[in-house]
Amino acid sequence: MQFDFNEQQNEFRQEARRFLTAECPPDRVRKALEGGGFDRDLWRGVAEMGFLGIAIPEEHGGLGLGYLELCAVAEEFGRALAPLPILSSVYLVAEAIKSFGTAEQQASWLPRIAAGAAIGCVAAAEGERLSETSVRTTFAGGTVSGKKAPVLDGEIADVALVLAKEGDRLSLVLVDLAQKAVERRALDTIDPTRAQAELTFNSAAAARLGEPGEGWSQYQTLLDRAAVLVAFEQIGGADRALEMGRDYALERMAFGRQIGSFQAIKHMLADMYVSATLARSNAYYGAWALSTGAAELPRAAATARVSATNAFRHCAKNNIQVHGGMGFTWQMDCHLYYRRANHLALALGSQPDWEEKLVSRLAAANQPIAA
């Protein structure tokens, strides 16, 4: 049995690492953090490499590859802390249009997303814990009205995927954000490299994706798929945080010895390695389920999500601890990973929400078959 990416997929991942190492060093991430704004040059470069269109069909301008290739590259985006709207545009909006959009919607938006000419965002939450009954934004008569916050990448997006009430049920609709009926307001966030916004829709023109009233189930499907891809970003970040801690422990001297020779530091690094390795195993399980369309994808996605979130936060926090007092300073890169770890922990819903999903899905899978 094969428990790793194949040779071609690993070559694709190495190409992504070479590109991001050269074009997205920590200084470029810091520039975004310190208010440099959205890096369109980097976005265009990523698009030219074909990374945005990996899982988009060739007839719509993509590479027509699979989810395993996308998972491999997602790990490198996480490792480099790429300050780009990959999650919003590729993992969510492109997937929604591929899965639920009409031929016209696919032809209109997918080539633009693959080419980096359009950025997508998802407007679902409304300032409180999202549930099937908490949505107040409405869709009727071809227009959407309401307020959404926080919206990841909402300040720079060209199109929004909006979860809205249509009658008594929820639907997913696409909204072109260039129209005057849309207002945007920037929000503060723990990771300014991934900006958040508040979007207000004042009877903005919108087009439904798929059948009316299917929005909640469609949204849950998208979350499960995106959870696997984000898990690979998280293990990429966790691995890099572990490497940073290890390297510092081998070069920093105290009392005439490398600090890595002290038992407390060894134990800390060992714990980081265990959590990152466990998360990788669970992420591979999710990648298999995603790439094969397995019925157990919801369970695999929740497993990958919970494990990878725990691992990235654990490794990012302990990386700071290994660095000691220096780890808390602005000049070190440790806080960049800590910020991203906490951002991704909330990007698709909170950790308790996913733990709840995991428990309920495991319980459902273990139900005895009725006679």
Short mmCIF file of C-alpha atoms in Angstrom, two decimals:
data_model
loop_
_atom_site.label_atom_id
_atom_site.label_comp_id
_atom_site.label_asym_id
_atom_site.label_seq_id
_atom_site.Cartn_x
_atom_site.Cartn_y
_atom_site.Cartn_z
CA MET A 1 0.00 0.00 0.00
CA GLN A 2 1.14 3.55 -0.76
CA PHE A 3 1.09 5.94 2.21
CA ASP A 4 2.85 8.89 0.59
CA PHE A 5 2.66 11.05 -2.50
CA ASN A 6 4.05 9.43 -5.64
CA GLU A 7 7.19 10.60 -7.41
CA GLN A 8 5.41 13.02 -9.72
CA GLN A 9 3.44 14.59 -6.87
CA ASN A 10 6.58 14.97 -4.78
CA GLU A 11 8.33 16.64 -7.72
CA PHE A 12 5.39 19.04 -7.97
CA ARG A 13 5.73 19.79 -4.26
CA GLN A 14 9.47 20.39 -4.59
CA GLU A 15 8.84 22.81 -7.45
CA ALA A 16 6.41 24.72 -5.24
CA ARG A 17 9.00 24.79 -2.43
CA ARG A 18 11.71 26.14 -4.74
CA PHE A 19 9.40 28.85 -6.03
CA LEU A 20 8.12 29.91 -2.60
CA THR A 21 11.58 29.81 -1.01
CA ALA A 22 12.80 32.25 -3.67
CA GLU A 23 9.70 34.42 -4.04
CA CYS A 24 8.06 34.31 -0.61
CA PRO A 25 10.80 34.64 2.04
CA PRO A 26 9.89 35.80 5.57
CA ASP A 27 10.68 39.41 4.62
CA ARG A 28 7.88 39.34 2.07
CA VAL A 29 5.47 37.94 4.66
CA ARG A 30 6.53 40.67 7.10
CA LYS A 31 5.84 43.32 4.49
CA ALA A 32 2.24 42.13 4.29
CA LEU A 33 2.04 41.97 8.09
CA GLU A 34 3.26 45.53 8.49
CA GLY A 35 0.66 46.98 6.15
CA GLY A 36 2.21 46.45 2.75
CA GLY A 37 -1.15 45.44 1.32
CA PHE A 38 -2.04 42.56 -0.94
CA ASP A 39 1.00 41.35 -2.88
CA ARG A 40 -0.36 41.17 -6.42
CA ASP A 41 3.06 40.42 -7.91
CA LEU A 42 3.35 37.29 -5.79
CA TRP A 43 -0.23 36.33 -6.64
CA ARG A 44 0.51 36.66 -10.36
CA GLY A 45 3.66 34.58 -9.93
CA VAL A 46 1.75 31.80 -8.20
CA ALA A 47 -0.84 31.88 -10.98
CA GLU A 48 1.83 31.71 -13.68
CA MET A 49 3.26 28.60 -12.01
CA GLY A 50 -0.17 27.00 -12.41
CA PHE A 51 -0.70 26.50 -8.68
CA LEU A 52 -4.11 28.20 -8.61
CA GLY A 53 -5.50 25.93 -11.30
CA ILE A 54 -4.16 22.58 -10.15
CA ALA A 55 -7.61 21.03 -9.59
CA ILE A 56 -9.47 23.17 -12.15
CA PRO A 57 -10.28 21.33 -15.42
CA GLU A 58 -8.19 22.12 -18.47
CA GLU A 59 -11.24 23.34 -20.41
CA HIS A 60 -11.54 26.09 -17.80
CA GLY A 61 -7.90 27.15 -17.87
CA GLY A 62 -6.57 24.87 -15.13
CA LEU A 63 -4.02 22.07 -15.11
CA GLY A 64 -6.67 19.38 -14.76
CA LEU A 65 -4.72 17.50 -12.08
CA GLY A 66 -6.15 16.09 -8.87
CA TYR A 67 -6.58 16.84 -5.19
CA LEU A 68 -3.41 15.00 -4.20
CA GLU A 69 -1.32 17.46 -6.21
CA LEU A 70 -3.25 20.33 -4.61
CA CYS A 71 -2.65 18.86 -1.14
CA ALA A 72 1.08 18.61 -1.84
CA VAL A 73 1.30 22.25 -2.90
CA ALA A 74 -0.96 23.38 -0.02
CA GLU A 75 1.66 22.06 2.39
CA GLU A 76 4.25 24.35 0.82
CA PHE A 77 1.93 27.36 1.02
CA GLY A 78 1.58 26.67 4.74
CA ARG A 79 5.31 26.20 5.20
CA ALA A 80 6.02 29.56 3.55
CA LEU A 81 3.10 31.34 5.30
CA ALA A 82 2.09 32.61 1.85
CA PRO A 83 0.06 35.81 2.45
CA LEU A 84 -2.32 34.95 -0.37
CA PRO A 85 -6.08 34.22 -0.68
CA ILE A 86 -5.55 30.57 -1.63
CA LEU A 87 -8.04 29.25 0.93
CA SER A 88 -10.82 31.61 -0.14
CA SER A 89 -10.28 31.53 -3.90
CA VAL A 90 -9.08 27.99 -4.59
CA TYR A 91 -10.20 25.72 -1.75
CA LEU A 92 -13.68 27.24 -1.37
CA VAL A 93 -14.95 29.47 -4.19
CA ALA A 94 -13.42 27.54 -7.11
CA GLU A 95 -14.60 24.28 -5.53
CA ALA A 96 -18.12 25.64 -5.09
CA ILE A 97 -18.34 26.78 -8.71
CA LYS A 98 -16.89 23.47 -9.96
CA SER A 99 -19.31 21.42 -7.90
CA PHE A 100 -22.52 23.42 -7.95
CA GLY A 101 -22.23 26.09 -10.64
CA THR A 102 -23.86 26.17 -14.05
CA ALA A 103 -21.79 25.76 -17.21
CA GLU A 104 -22.05 29.52 -17.71
CA GLN A 105 -20.84 30.29 -14.16
CA GLN A 106 -17.95 27.85 -14.54
CA ALA A 107 -16.91 29.36 -17.87
CA SER A 108 -17.14 32.87 -16.42
CA TRP A 109 -15.21 32.46 -13.17
CA LEU A 110 -12.97 29.37 -13.20
CA PRO A 111 -10.56 30.57 -15.93
CA ARG A 112 -10.20 33.89 -14.12
CA ILE A 113 -9.46 32.22 -10.78
CA ALA A 114 -6.93 29.87 -12.40
CA ALA A 115 -5.19 32.81 -14.06
CA GLY A 116 -5.13 34.90 -10.89
CA ALA A 117 -7.39 37.48 -12.52
CA ALA A 118 -10.17 37.01 -9.96
CA ILE A 119 -10.09 36.53 -6.20
CA GLY A 120 -12.92 34.89 -4.32
CA CYS A 121 -14.15 35.06 -0.73
CA VAL A 122 -16.81 33.29 1.31
CA ALA A 123 -19.35 35.38 3.22
CA ALA A 124 -21.13 33.05 5.64
CA ALA A 125 -20.77 34.26 9.24
CA GLU A 126 -22.69 37.22 10.61
CA GLY A 127 -20.74 38.15 13.71
CA GLU A 128 -21.78 35.17 15.83
CA ARG A 129 -21.42 31.41 15.83
CA LEU A 130 -22.65 30.23 12.46
CA SER A 131 -25.54 27.78 12.38
CA GLU A 132 -28.34 26.87 10.03
CA THR A 133 -30.67 29.19 11.94
CA SER A 134 -28.30 32.13 12.58
CA VAL A 135 -28.24 33.47 8.98
CA ARG A 136 -30.27 36.66 8.49
CA THR A 137 -28.96 37.78 5.07
CA THR A 138 -31.67 37.21 2.44
CA PHE A 139 -31.76 36.28 -1.25
CA ALA A 140 -34.90 37.04 -3.25
CA GLY A 141 -35.70 38.30 -6.70
CA GLY A 142 -32.12 37.90 -7.89
CA THR A 143 -30.69 40.20 -5.18
CA VAL A 144 -29.06 39.68 -1.80
CA SER A 145 -29.32 41.95 1.25
CA GLY A 146 -27.57 41.75 4.59
CA LYS A 147 -24.29 42.09 6.44
CA LYS A 148 -21.50 39.50 6.71
CA ALA A 149 -18.50 39.55 9.06
CA PRO A 150 -15.81 38.45 9.33
CA VAL A 151 -15.12 37.70 5.67
CA LEU A 152 -11.64 36.38 4.95
CA ASP A 153 -10.11 38.27 1.98
CA GLY A 154 -13.32 40.26 1.61
CA GLU A 155 -11.40 43.50 1.20
CA ILE A 156 -9.55 42.33 -1.93
CA ALA A 157 -12.01 39.84 -3.46
CA ASP A 158 -13.76 40.21 -6.81
CA VAL A 159 -16.53 37.70 -6.17
CA ALA A 160 -18.22 36.50 -3.00
CA LEU A 161 -19.87 33.18 -2.26
CA VAL A 162 -22.70 34.20 0.08
CA LEU A 163 -24.77 31.98 2.35
CA ALA A 164 -28.26 33.53 2.44
CA LYS A 165 -31.85 32.74 3.35
CA GLU A 166 -34.12 31.98 0.42
CA GLY A 167 -37.54 31.58 1.86
CA ASP A 168 -37.30 29.27 4.86
CA ARG A 169 -34.04 27.61 3.79
CA LEU A 170 -30.49 28.59 2.86
CA SER A 171 -28.90 28.93 -0.56
CA LEU A 172 -25.42 29.71 -1.83
CA VAL A 173 -25.24 32.65 -4.22
CA LEU A 174 -22.46 34.36 -6.17
CA VAL A 175 -22.12 38.14 -5.92
CA ASP A 176 -19.87 40.25 -8.13
CA LEU A 177 -18.28 42.65 -5.63
CA ALA A 178 -17.56 45.37 -8.20
CA GLN A 179 -21.14 46.68 -8.01
CA LYS A 180 -22.05 49.78 -6.01
CA ALA A 181 -24.58 47.86 -3.94
CA VAL A 182 -21.71 46.29 -1.98
CA GLU A 183 -19.91 48.10 0.85
CA ARG A 184 -16.66 46.91 2.46
CA ARG A 185 -15.02 47.72 5.79
CA ALA A 186 -11.66 46.37 6.94
CA LEU A 187 -11.49 44.52 10.27
CA ASP A 188 -8.60 43.92 12.67
CA THR A 189 -7.25 40.37 12.86
CA ILE A 190 -4.54 38.41 14.66
CA ASP A 191 -2.84 37.73 11.32
CA PRO A 192 -2.88 40.88 9.16
CA THR A 193 -1.25 38.94 6.30
CA ARG A 194 -4.74 37.42 5.82
CA ALA A 195 -7.09 40.39 5.94
CA GLN A 196 -10.69 40.22 7.18
CA ALA A 197 -13.56 42.52 6.21
CA GLU A 198 -17.20 43.28 6.81
CA LEU A 199 -19.36 43.16 3.68
CA THR A 200 -22.75 44.85 3.42
CA PHE A 201 -25.07 43.90 0.57
CA ASN A 202 -27.75 46.45 -0.33
CA SER A 203 -29.96 44.55 -2.78
CA ALA A 204 -26.86 43.48 -4.70
CA ALA A 205 -27.36 41.42 -7.85
CA ALA A 206 -26.67 37.72 -7.19
CA ALA A 207 -26.94 34.35 -8.89
CA ARG A 208 -27.71 31.11 -7.08
CA LEU A 209 -25.37 28.13 -7.15
CA GLY A 210 -27.27 24.88 -7.57
CA GLU A 211 -30.77 24.16 -6.33
CA PRO A 212 -32.66 26.51 -3.99
CA GLY A 213 -32.55 25.62 -0.32
CA GLU A 214 -29.47 23.38 -0.62
CA GLY A 215 -27.03 26.00 0.65
CA TRP A 216 -26.33 24.55 4.09
CA SER A 217 -25.51 21.05 2.85
CA GLN A 218 -23.42 22.52 0.02
CA TYR A 219 -21.53 24.68 2.51
CA GLN A 220 -20.80 21.71 4.77
CA THR A 221 -19.45 19.77 1.79
CA LEU A 222 -17.16 22.68 0.92
CA LEU A 223 -15.93 22.92 4.52
CA ASP A 224 -15.02 19.23 4.57
CA ARG A 225 -13.02 19.51 1.35
CA ALA A 226 -11.31 22.70 2.43
CA ALA A 227 -10.53 21.21 5.87
CA VAL A 228 -8.28 18.59 4.25
CA LEU A 229 -6.43 21.19 2.19
CA VAL A 230 -6.02 23.54 5.15
CA ALA A 231 -4.75 20.60 7.21
CA PHE A 232 -1.86 20.33 4.75
CA GLU A 233 -1.14 24.05 5.14
CA GLN A 234 -1.13 23.52 8.89
CA ILE A 235 1.29 20.57 8.82
CA GLY A 236 3.54 22.58 6.50
CA GLY A 237 3.58 25.38 9.07
CA ALA A 238 4.03 22.94 11.96
CA ASP A 239 7.00 21.25 10.29
CA ARG A 240 8.68 24.58 9.63
CA ALA A 241 8.12 25.74 13.22
CA LEU A 242 9.66 22.48 14.42
CA GLU A 243 12.68 22.99 12.15
CA MET A 244 13.13 26.54 13.42
CA GLY A 245 13.09 25.33 17.02
CA ARG A 246 15.51 22.48 16.29
CA ASP A 247 17.97 24.72 14.44
CA TYR A 248 17.95 27.32 17.22
CA ALA A 249 18.46 24.61 19.85
CA LEU A 250 21.55 23.38 18.00
CA GLU A 251 23.16 26.81 17.61
CA ARG A 252 22.23 28.59 20.88
CA MET A 253 24.76 28.09 23.68
CA ALA A 254 24.06 28.34 27.41
CA PHE A 255 26.36 27.32 30.27
CA GLY A 256 28.88 26.17 27.70
CA ARG A 257 26.48 23.76 25.98
CA GLN A 258 23.99 23.74 23.12
CA ILE A 259 20.56 24.27 24.64
CA GLY A 260 19.40 21.29 22.59
CA SER A 261 21.43 19.08 24.92
CA PHE A 262 19.15 19.97 27.86
CA GLN A 263 16.46 17.43 28.61
CA ALA A 264 13.64 19.98 28.83
CA ILE A 265 14.39 21.26 25.29
CA LYS A 266 14.71 17.69 23.97
CA HIS A 267 11.33 16.78 25.39
CA MET A 268 9.73 19.90 23.95
CA LEU A 269 11.08 19.21 20.46
CA ALA A 270 10.10 15.54 20.72
CA ASP A 271 6.53 16.50 21.60
CA MET A 272 6.43 18.85 18.62
CA TYR A 273 7.65 16.08 16.33
CA VAL A 274 5.04 13.62 17.59
CA SER A 275 2.14 16.04 17.15
CA ALA A 276 3.28 17.06 13.65
CA THR A 277 3.78 13.45 12.57
CA LEU A 278 0.37 12.38 13.87
CA ALA A 279 -1.22 15.31 12.07
CA ARG A 280 0.50 14.33 8.82
CA SER A 281 -0.87 10.79 9.10
CA ASN A 282 -4.40 12.11 9.59
CA ALA A 283 -3.99 14.63 6.77
CA TYR A 284 -2.97 11.80 4.41
CA TYR A 285 -6.12 9.95 5.42
CA GLY A 286 -8.10 13.05 4.51
CA ALA A 287 -6.24 13.40 1.19
CA TRP A 288 -7.10 9.81 0.29
CA ALA A 289 -10.78 10.36 1.08
CA LEU A 290 -10.86 13.66 -0.82
CA SER A 291 -9.10 12.33 -3.91
CA THR A 292 -11.22 9.18 -4.14
CA GLY A 293 -14.56 10.72 -3.22
CA ALA A 294 -14.86 8.22 -0.36
CA ALA A 295 -18.04 8.18 1.69
CA GLU A 296 -15.94 8.61 4.83
CA LEU A 297 -14.67 12.04 3.76
CA PRO A 298 -16.67 13.90 6.45
CA ARG A 299 -15.05 11.75 9.16
CA ALA A 300 -11.59 11.94 7.58
CA ALA A 301 -11.88 15.71 7.14
CA ALA A 302 -12.83 16.29 10.78
CA THR A 303 -10.00 14.02 11.93
CA ALA A 304 -7.46 15.86 9.78
CA ARG A 305 -8.80 19.26 10.83
CA VAL A 306 -8.69 18.62 14.59
CA SER A 307 -5.28 16.93 14.50
CA ALA A 308 -3.61 19.51 12.23
CA THR A 309 -5.03 22.46 14.17
CA ASN A 310 -3.68 21.03 17.42
CA ALA A 311 -0.30 20.28 15.87
CA PHE A 312 0.26 23.69 14.28
CA ARG A 313 -0.73 25.60 17.39
CA HIS A 314 1.40 23.30 19.57
CA CYS A 315 4.48 23.59 17.35
CA ALA A 316 4.12 27.35 16.86
CA LYS A 317 3.79 27.94 20.61
CA ASN A 318 6.66 25.64 21.56
CA ASN A 319 8.89 27.16 18.89
CA ILE A 320 8.58 30.43 20.78
CA GLN A 321 9.39 28.65 24.05
CA VAL A 322 12.51 27.02 22.59
CA HIS A 323 13.72 30.44 21.46
CA GLY A 324 13.21 31.77 24.99
CA GLY A 325 13.03 35.54 25.46
CA MET A 326 14.14 36.14 21.86
CA GLY A 327 11.14 34.17 20.63
CA PHE A 328 8.73 36.83 21.84
CA THR A 329 10.43 39.67 19.96
CA TRP A 330 9.26 41.25 16.73
CA GLN A 331 12.59 40.65 15.00
CA MET A 332 12.26 36.86 15.21
CA ASP A 333 9.96 35.00 12.82
CA CYS A 334 8.37 32.83 15.53
CA HIS A 335 5.34 35.09 15.95
CA LEU A 336 4.55 34.84 12.22
CA TYR A 337 3.84 31.13 12.64
CA TYR A 338 1.98 31.66 15.90
CA ARG A 339 -0.28 34.22 14.21
CA ARG A 340 -0.98 31.96 11.25
CA ALA A 341 -1.62 28.94 13.49
CA ASN A 342 -4.29 30.83 15.40
CA HIS A 343 -5.76 32.32 12.25
CA LEU A 344 -6.15 28.92 10.56
CA ALA A 345 -7.60 27.48 13.76
CA LEU A 346 -10.64 29.72 13.17
CA ALA A 347 -10.69 30.05 9.39
CA LEU A 348 -13.19 27.22 8.80
CA GLY A 349 -14.97 27.30 12.13
CA SER A 350 -13.65 26.95 15.65
CA GLN A 351 -11.83 23.97 17.10
CA PRO A 352 -14.77 23.05 19.41
CA ASP A 353 -17.08 23.01 16.37
CA TRP A 354 -14.82 20.56 14.55
CA GLU A 355 -14.34 18.41 17.65
CA GLU A 356 -18.11 18.23 17.92
CA LYS A 357 -18.34 17.20 14.27
CA LEU A 358 -15.66 14.56 14.76
CA VAL A 359 -17.37 13.01 17.77
CA SER A 360 -20.79 12.93 16.09
CA ARG A 361 -19.37 11.48 12.87
CA LEU A 362 -17.40 8.80 14.70
CA ALA A 363 -20.51 7.93 16.72
CA ALA A 364 -22.59 7.66 13.54
CA ALA A 365 -19.99 5.39 11.93
CA ASN A 366 -20.07 3.08 14.98
CA GLN A 367 -23.85 2.70 15.07
CA PRO A 368 -24.93 -0.98 14.83
CA ILE A 369 -26.61 -1.95 11.59
CA ALA A 370 -30.35 -2.43 12.08
CA ALA A 371 -31.60 -5.96 11.55
#
